[in-house]
C-alpha positions as a printed NumPy array, in Angstrom:
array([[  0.   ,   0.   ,   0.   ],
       [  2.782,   2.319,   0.767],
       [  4.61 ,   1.784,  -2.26 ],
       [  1.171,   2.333,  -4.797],
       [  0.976,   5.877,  -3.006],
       [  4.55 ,   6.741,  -3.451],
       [  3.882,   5.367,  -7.022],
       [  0.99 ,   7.068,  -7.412],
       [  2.535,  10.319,  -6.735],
       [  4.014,   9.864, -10.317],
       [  0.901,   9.385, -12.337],
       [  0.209,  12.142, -15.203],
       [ -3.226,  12.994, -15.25 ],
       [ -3.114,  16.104, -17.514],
       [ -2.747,  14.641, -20.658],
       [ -5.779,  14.031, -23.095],
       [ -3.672,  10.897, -24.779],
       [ -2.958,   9.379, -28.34 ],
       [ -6.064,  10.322, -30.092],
       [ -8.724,   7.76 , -31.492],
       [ -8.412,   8.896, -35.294],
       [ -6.549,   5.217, -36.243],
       [ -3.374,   6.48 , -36.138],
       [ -0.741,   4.464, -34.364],
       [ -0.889,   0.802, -32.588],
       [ -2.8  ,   0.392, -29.364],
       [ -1.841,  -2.812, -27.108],
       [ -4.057,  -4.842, -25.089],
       [ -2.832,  -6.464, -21.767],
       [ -3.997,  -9.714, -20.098],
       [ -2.918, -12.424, -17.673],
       [ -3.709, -16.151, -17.038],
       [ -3.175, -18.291, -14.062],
       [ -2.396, -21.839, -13.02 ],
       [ -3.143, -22.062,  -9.779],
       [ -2.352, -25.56 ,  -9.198],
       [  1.21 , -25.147, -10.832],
       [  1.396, -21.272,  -9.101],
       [  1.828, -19.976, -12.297],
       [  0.992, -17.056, -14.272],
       [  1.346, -16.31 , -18.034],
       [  1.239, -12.629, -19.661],
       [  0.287, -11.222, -22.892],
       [  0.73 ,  -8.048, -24.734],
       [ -1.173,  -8.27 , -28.537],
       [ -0.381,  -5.112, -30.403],
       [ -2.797,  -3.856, -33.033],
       [ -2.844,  -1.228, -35.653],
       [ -5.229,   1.108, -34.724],
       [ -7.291,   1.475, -37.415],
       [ -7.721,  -1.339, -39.045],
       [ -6.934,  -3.71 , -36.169],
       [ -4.907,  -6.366, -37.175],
       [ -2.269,  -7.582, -34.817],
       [  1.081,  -6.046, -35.753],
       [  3.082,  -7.291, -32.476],
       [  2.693,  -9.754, -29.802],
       [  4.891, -11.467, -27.181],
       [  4.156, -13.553, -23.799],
       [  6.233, -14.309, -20.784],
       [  5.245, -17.384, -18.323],
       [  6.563, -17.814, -15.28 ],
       [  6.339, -18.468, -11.494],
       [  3.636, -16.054,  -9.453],
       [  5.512, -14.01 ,  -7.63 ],
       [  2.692, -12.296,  -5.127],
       [ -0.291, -13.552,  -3.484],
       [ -3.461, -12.488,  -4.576],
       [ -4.365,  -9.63 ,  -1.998],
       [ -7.987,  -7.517,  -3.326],
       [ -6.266,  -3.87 ,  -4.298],
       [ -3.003,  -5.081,  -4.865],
       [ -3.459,  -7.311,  -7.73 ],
       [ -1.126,  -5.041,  -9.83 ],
       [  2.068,  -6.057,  -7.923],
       [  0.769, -10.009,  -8.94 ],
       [  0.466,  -9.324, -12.901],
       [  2.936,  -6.591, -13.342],
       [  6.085,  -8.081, -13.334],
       [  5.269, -10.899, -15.918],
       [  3.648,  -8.181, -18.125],
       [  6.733,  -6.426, -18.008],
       [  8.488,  -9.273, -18.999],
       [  5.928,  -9.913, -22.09 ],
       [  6.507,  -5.854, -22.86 ],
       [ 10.473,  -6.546, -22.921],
       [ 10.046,  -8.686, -25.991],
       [  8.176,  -6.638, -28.196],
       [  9.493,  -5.611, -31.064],
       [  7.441,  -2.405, -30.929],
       [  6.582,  -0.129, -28.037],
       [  2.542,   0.008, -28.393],
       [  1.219,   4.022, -28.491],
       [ -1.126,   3.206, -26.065],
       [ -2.424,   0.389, -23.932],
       [ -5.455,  -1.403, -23.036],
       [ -5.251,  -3.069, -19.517],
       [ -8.038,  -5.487, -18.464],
       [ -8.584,  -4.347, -14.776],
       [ -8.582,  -0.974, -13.605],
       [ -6.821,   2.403, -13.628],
       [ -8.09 ,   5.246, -11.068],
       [-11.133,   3.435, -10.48 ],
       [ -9.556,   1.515,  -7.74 ],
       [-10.102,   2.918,  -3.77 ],
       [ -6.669,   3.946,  -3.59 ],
       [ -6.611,   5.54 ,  -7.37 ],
       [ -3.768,   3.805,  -8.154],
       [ -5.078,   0.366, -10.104],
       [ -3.237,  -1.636, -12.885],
       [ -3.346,   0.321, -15.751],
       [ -1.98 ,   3.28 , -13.539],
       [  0.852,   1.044, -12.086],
       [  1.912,  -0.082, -15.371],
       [  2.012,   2.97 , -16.987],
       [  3.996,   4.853, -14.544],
       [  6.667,   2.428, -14.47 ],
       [  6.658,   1.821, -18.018],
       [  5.695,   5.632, -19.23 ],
       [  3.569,   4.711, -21.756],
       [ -0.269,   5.942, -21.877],
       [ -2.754,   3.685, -20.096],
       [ -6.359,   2.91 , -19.837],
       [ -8.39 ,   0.43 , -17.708],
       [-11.371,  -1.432, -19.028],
       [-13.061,  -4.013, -16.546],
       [-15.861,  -6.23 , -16.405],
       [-17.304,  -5.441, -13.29 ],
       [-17.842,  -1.694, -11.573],
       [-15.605,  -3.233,  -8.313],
       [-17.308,  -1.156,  -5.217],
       [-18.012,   2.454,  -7.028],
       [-21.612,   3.094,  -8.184],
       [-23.142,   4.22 , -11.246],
       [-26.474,   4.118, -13.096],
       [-27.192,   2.373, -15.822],
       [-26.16 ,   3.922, -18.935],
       [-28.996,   4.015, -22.435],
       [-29.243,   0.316, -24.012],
       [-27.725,   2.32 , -26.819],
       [-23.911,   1.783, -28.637],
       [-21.829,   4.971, -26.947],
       [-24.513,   5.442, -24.136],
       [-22.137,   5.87 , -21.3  ],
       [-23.186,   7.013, -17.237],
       [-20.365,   8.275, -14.455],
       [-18.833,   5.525, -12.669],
       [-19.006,   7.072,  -9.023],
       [-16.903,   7.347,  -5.254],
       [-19.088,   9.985,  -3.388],
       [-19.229,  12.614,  -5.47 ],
       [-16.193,  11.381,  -7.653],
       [-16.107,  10.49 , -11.163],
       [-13.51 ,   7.2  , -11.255],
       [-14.622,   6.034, -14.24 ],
       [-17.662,   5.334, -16.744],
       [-20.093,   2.559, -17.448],
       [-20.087,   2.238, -21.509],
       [-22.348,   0.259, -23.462],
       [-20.081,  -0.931, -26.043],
       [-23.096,  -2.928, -27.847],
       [-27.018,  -2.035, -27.688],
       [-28.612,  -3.876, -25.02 ],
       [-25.465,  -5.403, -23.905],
       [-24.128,  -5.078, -20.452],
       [-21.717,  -2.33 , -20.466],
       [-17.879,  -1.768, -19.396],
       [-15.99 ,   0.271, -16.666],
       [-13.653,   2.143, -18.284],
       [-10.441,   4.205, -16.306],
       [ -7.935,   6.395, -17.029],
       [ -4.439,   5.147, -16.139],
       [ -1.734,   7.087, -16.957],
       [ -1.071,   9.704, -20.036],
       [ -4.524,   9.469, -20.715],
       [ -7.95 ,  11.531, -20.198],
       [-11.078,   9.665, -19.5  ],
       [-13.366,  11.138, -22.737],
       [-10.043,   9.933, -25.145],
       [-10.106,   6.347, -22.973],
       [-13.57 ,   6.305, -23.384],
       [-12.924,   6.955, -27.377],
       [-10.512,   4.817, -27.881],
       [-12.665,   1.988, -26.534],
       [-15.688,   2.596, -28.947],
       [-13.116,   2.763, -31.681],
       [-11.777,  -0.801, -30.892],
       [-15.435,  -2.764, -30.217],
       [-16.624,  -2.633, -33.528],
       [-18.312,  -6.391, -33.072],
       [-17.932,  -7.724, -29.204],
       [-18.717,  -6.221, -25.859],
       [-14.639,  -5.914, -24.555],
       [-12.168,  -4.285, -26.829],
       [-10.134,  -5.937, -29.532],
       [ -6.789,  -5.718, -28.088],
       [ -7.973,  -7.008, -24.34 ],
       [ -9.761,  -9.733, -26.355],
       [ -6.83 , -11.089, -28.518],
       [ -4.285, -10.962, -25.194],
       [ -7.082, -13.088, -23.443],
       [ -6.508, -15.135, -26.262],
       [ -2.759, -15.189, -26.485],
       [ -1.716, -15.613, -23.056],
       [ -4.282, -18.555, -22.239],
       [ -2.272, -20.69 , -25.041],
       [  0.763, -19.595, -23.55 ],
       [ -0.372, -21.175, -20.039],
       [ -1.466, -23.796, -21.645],
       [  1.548, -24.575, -24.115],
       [  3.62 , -24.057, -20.491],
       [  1.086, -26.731, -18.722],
       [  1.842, -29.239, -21.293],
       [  5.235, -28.626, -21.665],
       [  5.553, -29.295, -18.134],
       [  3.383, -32.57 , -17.926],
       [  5.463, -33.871, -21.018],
       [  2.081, -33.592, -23.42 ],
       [  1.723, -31.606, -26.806],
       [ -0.024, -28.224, -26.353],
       [ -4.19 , -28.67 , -27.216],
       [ -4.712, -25.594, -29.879],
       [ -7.65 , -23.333, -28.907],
       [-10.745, -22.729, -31.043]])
């Protein structure tokens, strides 16, 4: 706890971000664990922005090196994803963490952790609203409603698809909340979570699972 509010005294809040015209590559982050095996496997999937197609993409697997403590869970799935990050060719103009930036009680939530110790812009999109409050946003694509601590704006709730339960989305680092919130509609064109979160689901599950069998002496199963 004391070391995400020295951290957090580093976060850059004043920026508005890469903008969501299509220029550029945007990244998504995600993690996978083994429990039984105590491990953990990262991806980062780059994509071109505007057309998004992957353009990058690297994993790292590895032992866990934190235990899973509510509000700390960046200092669990940071230091593979920095591992994953250290063998891209590419550094990514922006990324796309699945968890949470501010919208965390101590304002200091994945996306914010990773982007101040990597420097690159950040955003947070979860599936869940964690304990903050917010109405429900129009059924509508783009309807979006504050995402609320007290008075607060952490965050929104964006509906992504009509009629679709929406997602939280955060600013991290290097990033304002309307160009987050922009960036997200940009990259949902056909599923409820963004394109780069969804291929690094993707990715990093088939590196746990290439890892799994490795270890039990088995081919890897490809995923459908």
């Amino acid at each position: 706890v004391a070391s995400q509010r020295l951290l957090r005294d580093r976060l850059v809040l004043d920026e508005a971000g890469p903008p969501a015209d299509g220029t550029g590559t945007v990244a998504g982050v995600d993690v996978a664990y083994d429990d039984a095996r105590d491990l953990v496997a990262a991806a980062v999937v780059v994509l071109d922005a505007a057309s998004l197609e992957v353009v990058a993409e690297a994993t790292a697997v590895g032992p866990v090196s934190f235990p899973y403590v509510p509000g700390l869970l960046a200092f669990r799935e940071v230091p593979a994803v920095l591992r994953a990050l250290d063998r891209l060719a590419v550094a990514p103009d922006l990324v796309v963490c699945d968890g949470y930036g501010l919208a965390h009680p101590r304002r200091f939530g994945l996306a914010c952790h990773l982007g101040v110790v990597t420097g690159l812009p950040t955003i947070g999109v979860a599936k869940s609203p964690f304990v903050f409050r917010h109405d429900e946003p129009g059924a509508e694509r783009g309807a979006s409603s504050p995402l609320l601590d007290g008075d607060e704006e952490v965050g929104r709730a964006l509906r992504t698809r009509a009629g679709v339960r929406p997602v939280f989305v955060s600013a991290g680092h290097r990033v304002g909340l309307d160009t987050a919130c922009a960036h997200v509609m940009r990259s949902t064109p056909r599923y409820r979570q963004p394109e780069p979160i969804r291929r690094a689901d993707r990715s990093c599950r088939e590196a746990l699972s290439a890892a799994v069998a490795a270890d039990a002496g088995e081919p890897a199963r490809p995923r459908g």
